[in-house]
Tab-separated table of C-alpha atoms in Angstrom:
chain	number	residue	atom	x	y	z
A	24	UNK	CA	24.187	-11.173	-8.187
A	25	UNK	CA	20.780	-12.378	-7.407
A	26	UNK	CA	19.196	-12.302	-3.912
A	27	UNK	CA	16.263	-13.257	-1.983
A	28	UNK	CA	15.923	-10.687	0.817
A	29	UNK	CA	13.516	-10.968	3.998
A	30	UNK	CA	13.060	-8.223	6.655
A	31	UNK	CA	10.912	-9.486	9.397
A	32	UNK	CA	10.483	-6.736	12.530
A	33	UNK	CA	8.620	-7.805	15.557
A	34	UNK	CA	7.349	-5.583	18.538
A	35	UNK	CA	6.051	-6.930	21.562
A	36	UNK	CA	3.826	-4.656	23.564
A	37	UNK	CA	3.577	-5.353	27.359
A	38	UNK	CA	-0.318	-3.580	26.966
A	39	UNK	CA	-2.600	-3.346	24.461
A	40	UNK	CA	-1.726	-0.344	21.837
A	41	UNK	CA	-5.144	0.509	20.653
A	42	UNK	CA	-3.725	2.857	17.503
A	43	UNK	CA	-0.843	2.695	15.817
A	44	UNK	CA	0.190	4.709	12.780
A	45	UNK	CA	2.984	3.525	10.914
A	46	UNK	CA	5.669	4.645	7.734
A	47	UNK	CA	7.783	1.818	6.568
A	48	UNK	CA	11.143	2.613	4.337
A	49	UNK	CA	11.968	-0.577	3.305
A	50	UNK	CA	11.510	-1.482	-0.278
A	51	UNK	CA	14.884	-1.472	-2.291
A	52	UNK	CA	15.474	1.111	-4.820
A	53	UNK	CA	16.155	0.472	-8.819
A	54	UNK	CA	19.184	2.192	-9.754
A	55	UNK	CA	21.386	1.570	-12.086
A	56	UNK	CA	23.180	-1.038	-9.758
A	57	UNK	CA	20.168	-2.809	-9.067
A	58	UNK	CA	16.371	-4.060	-10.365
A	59	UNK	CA	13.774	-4.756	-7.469
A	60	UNK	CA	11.984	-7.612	-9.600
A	61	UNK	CA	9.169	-7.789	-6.933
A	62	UNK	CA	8.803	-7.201	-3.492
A	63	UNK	CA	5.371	-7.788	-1.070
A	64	UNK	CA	4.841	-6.182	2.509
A	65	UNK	CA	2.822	-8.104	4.808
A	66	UNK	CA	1.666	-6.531	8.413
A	67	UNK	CA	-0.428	-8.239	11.178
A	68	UNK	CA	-2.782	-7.552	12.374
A	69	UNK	CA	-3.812	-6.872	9.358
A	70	UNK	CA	-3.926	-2.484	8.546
A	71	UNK	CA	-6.822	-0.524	8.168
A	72	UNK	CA	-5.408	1.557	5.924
A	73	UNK	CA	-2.491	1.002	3.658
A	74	UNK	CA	-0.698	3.096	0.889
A	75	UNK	CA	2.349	3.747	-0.841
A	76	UNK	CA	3.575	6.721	-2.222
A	77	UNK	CA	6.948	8.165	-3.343
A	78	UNK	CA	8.946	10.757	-1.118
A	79	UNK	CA	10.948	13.457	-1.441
A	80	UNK	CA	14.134	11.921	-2.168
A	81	UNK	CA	12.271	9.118	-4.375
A	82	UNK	CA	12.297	6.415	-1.832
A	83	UNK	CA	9.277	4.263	-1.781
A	84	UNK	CA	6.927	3.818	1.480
A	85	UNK	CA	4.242	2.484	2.961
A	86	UNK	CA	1.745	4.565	5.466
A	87	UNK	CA	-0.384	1.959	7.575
A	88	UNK	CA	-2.560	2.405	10.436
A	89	UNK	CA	-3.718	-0.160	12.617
A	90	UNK	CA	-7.301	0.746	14.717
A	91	UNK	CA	-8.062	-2.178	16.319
A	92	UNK	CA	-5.902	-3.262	19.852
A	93	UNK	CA	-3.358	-5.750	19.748
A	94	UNK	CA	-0.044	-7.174	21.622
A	95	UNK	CA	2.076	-7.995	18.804
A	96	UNK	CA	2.770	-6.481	15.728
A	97	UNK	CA	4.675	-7.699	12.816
A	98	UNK	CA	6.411	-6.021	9.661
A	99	UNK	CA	8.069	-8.602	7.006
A	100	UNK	CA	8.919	-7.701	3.307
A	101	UNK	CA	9.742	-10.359	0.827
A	102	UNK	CA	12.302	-9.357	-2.212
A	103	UNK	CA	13.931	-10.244	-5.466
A	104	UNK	CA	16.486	-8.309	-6.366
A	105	UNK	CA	18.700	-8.328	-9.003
A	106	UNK	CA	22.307	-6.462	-8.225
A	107	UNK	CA	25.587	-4.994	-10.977
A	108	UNK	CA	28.900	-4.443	-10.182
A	109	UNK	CA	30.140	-1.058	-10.280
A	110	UNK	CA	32.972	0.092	-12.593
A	111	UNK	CA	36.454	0.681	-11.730
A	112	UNK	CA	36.314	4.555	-11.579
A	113	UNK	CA	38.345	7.253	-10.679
A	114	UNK	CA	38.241	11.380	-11.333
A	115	UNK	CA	41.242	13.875	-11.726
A	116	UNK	CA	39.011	17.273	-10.960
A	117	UNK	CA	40.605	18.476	-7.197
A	118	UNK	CA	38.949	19.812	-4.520
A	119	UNK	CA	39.328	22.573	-5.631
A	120	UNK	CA	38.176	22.909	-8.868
A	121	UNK	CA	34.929	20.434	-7.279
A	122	UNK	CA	34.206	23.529	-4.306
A	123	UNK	CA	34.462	26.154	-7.082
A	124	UNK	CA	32.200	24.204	-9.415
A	125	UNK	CA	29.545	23.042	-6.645
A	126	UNK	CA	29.495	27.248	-5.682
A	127	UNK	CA	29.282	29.405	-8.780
A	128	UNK	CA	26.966	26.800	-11.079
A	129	UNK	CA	24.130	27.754	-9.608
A	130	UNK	CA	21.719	25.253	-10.914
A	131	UNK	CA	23.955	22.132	-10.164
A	132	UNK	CA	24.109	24.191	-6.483
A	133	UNK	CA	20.365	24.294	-6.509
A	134	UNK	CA	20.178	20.458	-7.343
A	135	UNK	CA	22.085	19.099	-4.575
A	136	UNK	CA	21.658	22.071	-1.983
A	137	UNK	CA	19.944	19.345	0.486
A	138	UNK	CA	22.787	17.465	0.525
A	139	UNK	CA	25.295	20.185	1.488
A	140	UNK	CA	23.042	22.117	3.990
A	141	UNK	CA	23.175	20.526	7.576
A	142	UNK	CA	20.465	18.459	8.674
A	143	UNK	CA	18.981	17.106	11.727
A	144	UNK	CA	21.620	14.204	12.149
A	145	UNK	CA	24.393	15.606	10.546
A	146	UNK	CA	25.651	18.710	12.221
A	147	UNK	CA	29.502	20.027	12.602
A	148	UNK	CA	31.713	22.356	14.579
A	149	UNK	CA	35.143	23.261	14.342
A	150	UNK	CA	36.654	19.978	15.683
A	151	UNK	CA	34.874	18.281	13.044
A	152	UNK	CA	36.530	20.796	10.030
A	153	UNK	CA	39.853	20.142	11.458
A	154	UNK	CA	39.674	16.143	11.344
A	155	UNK	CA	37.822	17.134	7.917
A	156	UNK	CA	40.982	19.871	6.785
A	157	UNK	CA	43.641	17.188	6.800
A	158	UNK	CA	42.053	15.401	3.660
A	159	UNK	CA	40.901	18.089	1.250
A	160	UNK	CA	43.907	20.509	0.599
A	161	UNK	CA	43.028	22.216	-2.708
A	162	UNK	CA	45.322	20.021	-4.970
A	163	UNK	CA	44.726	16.661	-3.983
A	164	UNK	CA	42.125	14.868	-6.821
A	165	UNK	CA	38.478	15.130	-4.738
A	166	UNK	CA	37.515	11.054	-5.239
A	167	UNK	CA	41.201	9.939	-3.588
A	168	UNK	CA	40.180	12.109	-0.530
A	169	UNK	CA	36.946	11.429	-0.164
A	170	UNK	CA	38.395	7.615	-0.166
A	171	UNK	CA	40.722	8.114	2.010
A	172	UNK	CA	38.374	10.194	4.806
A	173	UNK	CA	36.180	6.592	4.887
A	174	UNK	CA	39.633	4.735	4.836
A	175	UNK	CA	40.863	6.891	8.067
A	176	UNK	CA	37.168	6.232	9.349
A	177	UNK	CA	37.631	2.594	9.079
A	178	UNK	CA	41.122	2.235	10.225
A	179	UNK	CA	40.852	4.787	12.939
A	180	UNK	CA	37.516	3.867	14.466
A	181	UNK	CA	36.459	0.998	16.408
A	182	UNK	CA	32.743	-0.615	15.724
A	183	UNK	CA	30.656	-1.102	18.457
A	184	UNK	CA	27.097	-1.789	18.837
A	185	UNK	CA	25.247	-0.137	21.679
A	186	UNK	CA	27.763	2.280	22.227
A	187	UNK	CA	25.913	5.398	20.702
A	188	UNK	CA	22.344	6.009	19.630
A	189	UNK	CA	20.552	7.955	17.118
A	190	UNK	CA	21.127	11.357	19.275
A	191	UNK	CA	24.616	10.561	20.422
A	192	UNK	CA	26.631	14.190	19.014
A	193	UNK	CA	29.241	13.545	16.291
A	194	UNK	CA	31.172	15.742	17.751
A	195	UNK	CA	31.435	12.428	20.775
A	196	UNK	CA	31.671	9.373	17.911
A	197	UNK	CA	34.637	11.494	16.762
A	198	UNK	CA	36.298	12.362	20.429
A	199	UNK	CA	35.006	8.636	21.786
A	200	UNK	CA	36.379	6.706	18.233
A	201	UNK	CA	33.368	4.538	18.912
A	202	UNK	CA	30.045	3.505	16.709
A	203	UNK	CA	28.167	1.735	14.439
A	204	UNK	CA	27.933	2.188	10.586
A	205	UNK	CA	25.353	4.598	10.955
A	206	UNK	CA	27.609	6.816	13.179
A	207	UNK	CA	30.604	6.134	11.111
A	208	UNK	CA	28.445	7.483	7.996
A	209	UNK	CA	26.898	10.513	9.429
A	210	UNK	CA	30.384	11.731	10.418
A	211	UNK	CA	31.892	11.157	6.872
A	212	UNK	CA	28.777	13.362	5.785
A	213	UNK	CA	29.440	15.937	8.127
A	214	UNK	CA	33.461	15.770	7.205
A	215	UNK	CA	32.291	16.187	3.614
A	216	UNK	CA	29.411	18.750	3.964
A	217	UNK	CA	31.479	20.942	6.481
A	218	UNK	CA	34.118	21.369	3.002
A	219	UNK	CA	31.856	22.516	0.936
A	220	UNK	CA	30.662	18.817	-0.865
A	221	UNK	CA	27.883	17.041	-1.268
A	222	UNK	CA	27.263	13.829	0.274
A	223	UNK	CA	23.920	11.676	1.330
A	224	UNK	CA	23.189	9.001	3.332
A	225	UNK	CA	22.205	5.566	1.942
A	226	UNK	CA	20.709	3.287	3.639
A	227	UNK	CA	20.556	-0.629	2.925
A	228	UNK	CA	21.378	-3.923	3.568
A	229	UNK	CA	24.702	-6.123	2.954
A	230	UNK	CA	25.065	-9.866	2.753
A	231	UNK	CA	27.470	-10.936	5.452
A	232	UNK	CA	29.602	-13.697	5.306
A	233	UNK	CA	30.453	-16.746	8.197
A	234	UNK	CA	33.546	-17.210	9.227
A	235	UNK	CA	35.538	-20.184	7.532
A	236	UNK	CA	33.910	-23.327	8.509
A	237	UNK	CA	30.998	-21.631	10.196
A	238	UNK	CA	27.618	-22.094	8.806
A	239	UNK	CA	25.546	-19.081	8.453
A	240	UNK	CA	22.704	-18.574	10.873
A	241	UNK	CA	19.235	-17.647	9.709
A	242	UNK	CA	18.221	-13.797	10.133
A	243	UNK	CA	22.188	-13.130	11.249
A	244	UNK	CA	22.065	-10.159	8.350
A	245	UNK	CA	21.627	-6.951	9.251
A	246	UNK	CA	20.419	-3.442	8.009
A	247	UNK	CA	23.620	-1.180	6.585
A	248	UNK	CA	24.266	2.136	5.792
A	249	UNK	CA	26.735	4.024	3.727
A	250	UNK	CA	27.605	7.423	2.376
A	251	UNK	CA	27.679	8.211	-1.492
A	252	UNK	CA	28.678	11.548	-2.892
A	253	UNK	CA	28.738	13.757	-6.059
A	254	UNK	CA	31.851	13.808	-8.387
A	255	UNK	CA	30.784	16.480	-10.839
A	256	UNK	CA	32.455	14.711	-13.912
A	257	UNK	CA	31.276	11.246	-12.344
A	258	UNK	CA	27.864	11.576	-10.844
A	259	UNK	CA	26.997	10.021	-7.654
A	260	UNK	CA	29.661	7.632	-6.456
A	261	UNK	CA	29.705	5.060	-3.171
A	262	UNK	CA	31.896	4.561	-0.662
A	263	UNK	CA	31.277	2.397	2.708
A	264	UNK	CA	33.577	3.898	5.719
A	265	UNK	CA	32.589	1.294	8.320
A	266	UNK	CA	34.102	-1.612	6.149
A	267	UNK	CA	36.458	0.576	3.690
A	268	UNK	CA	34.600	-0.772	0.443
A	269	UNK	CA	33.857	0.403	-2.535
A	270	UNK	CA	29.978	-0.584	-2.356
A	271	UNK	CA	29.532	-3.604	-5.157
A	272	UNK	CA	27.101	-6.402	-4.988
A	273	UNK	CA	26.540	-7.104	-1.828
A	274	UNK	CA	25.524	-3.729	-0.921
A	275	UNK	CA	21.533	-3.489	-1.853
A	276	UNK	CA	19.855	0.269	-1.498
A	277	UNK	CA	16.626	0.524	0.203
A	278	UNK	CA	16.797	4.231	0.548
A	279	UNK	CA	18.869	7.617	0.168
A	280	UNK	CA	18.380	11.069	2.242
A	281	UNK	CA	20.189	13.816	4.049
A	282	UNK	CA	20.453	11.640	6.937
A	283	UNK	CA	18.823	8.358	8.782
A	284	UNK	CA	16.011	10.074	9.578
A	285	UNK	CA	14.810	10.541	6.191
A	286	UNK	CA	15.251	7.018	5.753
A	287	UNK	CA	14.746	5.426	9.138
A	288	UNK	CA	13.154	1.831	8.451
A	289	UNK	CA	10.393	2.131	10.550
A	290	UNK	CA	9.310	4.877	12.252
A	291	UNK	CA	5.391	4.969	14.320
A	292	UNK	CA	3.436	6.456	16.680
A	293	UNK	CA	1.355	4.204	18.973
A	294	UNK	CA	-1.780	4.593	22.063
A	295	UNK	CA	-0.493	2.846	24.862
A	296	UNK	CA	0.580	3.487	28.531
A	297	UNK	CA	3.063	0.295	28.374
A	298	UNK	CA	6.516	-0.248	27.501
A	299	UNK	CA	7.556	-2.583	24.553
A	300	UNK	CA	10.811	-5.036	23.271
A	301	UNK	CA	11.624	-5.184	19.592
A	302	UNK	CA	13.594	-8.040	17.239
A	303	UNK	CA	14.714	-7.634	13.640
A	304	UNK	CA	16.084	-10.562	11.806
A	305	UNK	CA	17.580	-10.175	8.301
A	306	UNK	CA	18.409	-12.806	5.734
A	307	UNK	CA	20.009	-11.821	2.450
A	308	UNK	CA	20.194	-14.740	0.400
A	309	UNK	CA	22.144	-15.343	-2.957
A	310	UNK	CA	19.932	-17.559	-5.443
């Protein structure tokens, strides 16, 4: 598939913020599902200073800083991006065999070692290895559990927005049943991590659909996130527990990390003593 993507964030200040220092997340990935064919960041007021640079996990940002004092400040990205289907896949190795591989080769331990340690959003106790138990019994093949954790997720769980927020404890999404996908992800992280797997968090966008006979209203798409995790024999392989997909075309990667905040769209700091309102519209767009 082909898209056109736009990301347009607004913030409107009730005082003048007289610095603000900015990192932006948002420029999709190429992977071997996709090819980012171009992509331009605009800001106004216009930055001071702006650079890109490659992180950690090899996401792309953008550092700006805005010195001058303004009211209003607005973030859109343009993109082309070009999108592959995935494979039918599937792996044999079990759980076990996947554990006792991820702990005694050291170097493939050493390579993914972020991604099984816990991290700031994705911590567990015993309540979450017990949900986590029930799917990873040494003989079952590791890729049909890890499927059916995000199917349990999806069937089990019930989305809703404005329930939870960035700090709301797992250990309540899984008591409550309650979230959004970036909830439902960070717990299928935590199930995955807390066994002894490794697992990231990828973070996205994915083209909606209207509802039959509905026509589909501008900006109405919306930021996504999703889990992928490493099948030794397989590599790196997707799964999305909020809508119990295999991620395909319609899912486009902006960014991967231990958790959202390694991958947060927009994070800032600003110099004000007011209070501030936010709106993010989306439009993914199939050419």
């Amino acid at each position: 598939m082909n898209y056109r993507l736009f990301h347009k964030t607004q913030y409107d200040y009730s005082e003048n913020v007289n610095n603000y220092h900015g990192l932006a997340c948002i420029m999709p990935k190429n992977s071997e599902r996709q090819l980012c064919r171009d992509f331009s960041l605009s800001i106004f007021p216009i930055p001071d200073e702006l650079y890109s640079r490659i992180d950690f996990f090899g996401n792309t940002t953008h550092y700006f800083s805005i010195h001058k004092p303004h009211n209003k400040l607005t973030i859109l990205t343009k993109s082309t991006i070009e999108t592959y289907a995935s494979a039918a896949t599937t792996s044999v190795l079990t759980n076990e065999t996947v554990r006792n591989k991820l702990g005694t080769d050291s170097a493939l331990k050493n390579m993914l070692l972020d991604y099984m340690l816990p991290s700031p959003f994705v911590q567990w106790d015993a309540e979450v290895k017990r949900f986590a138990a029930g799917f990873f019994c040494d003989n079952r093949p590791f890729y049909e559990s890890a499927r059916l954790l995000c199917h349990k997720i999806f069937a089990d769980f019930t989305y809703v927005p404005g329930f939870t927020t960035i700090h709301t404890p797992l250990k309540t999404v899984l008591q409550e049943k309650k979230g959004v996908c970036q909830d439902f992800s960070h717990l299928a992280i935590a199930c995955l991590r807390s066994m002894g797997f490794a697992a990231r968090y990828v973070s996205g966008y994915l083209e909606t659909e209207p509802l039959p006979g509905e026509t589909k209203l501008q900006g109405s798409d919306a930021t996504h996130a999703w889990i992928s995790v490493y099948v030794p024999d397989l590599g790196w392989c997707d799964f999305d527990p909020t809508n119990d997909l295999i991620p395909q075309e319609r899912h486009i990667i902006t960014a991967w990390g231990r958790d959202f905040g390694d991958v947060s769209p927009l994070k800032g700091i600003i110099f004000s003593t007011g209070k501030h309102d936010f709106q993010v519209a989306v439009d993914v767009i199939p050419i």
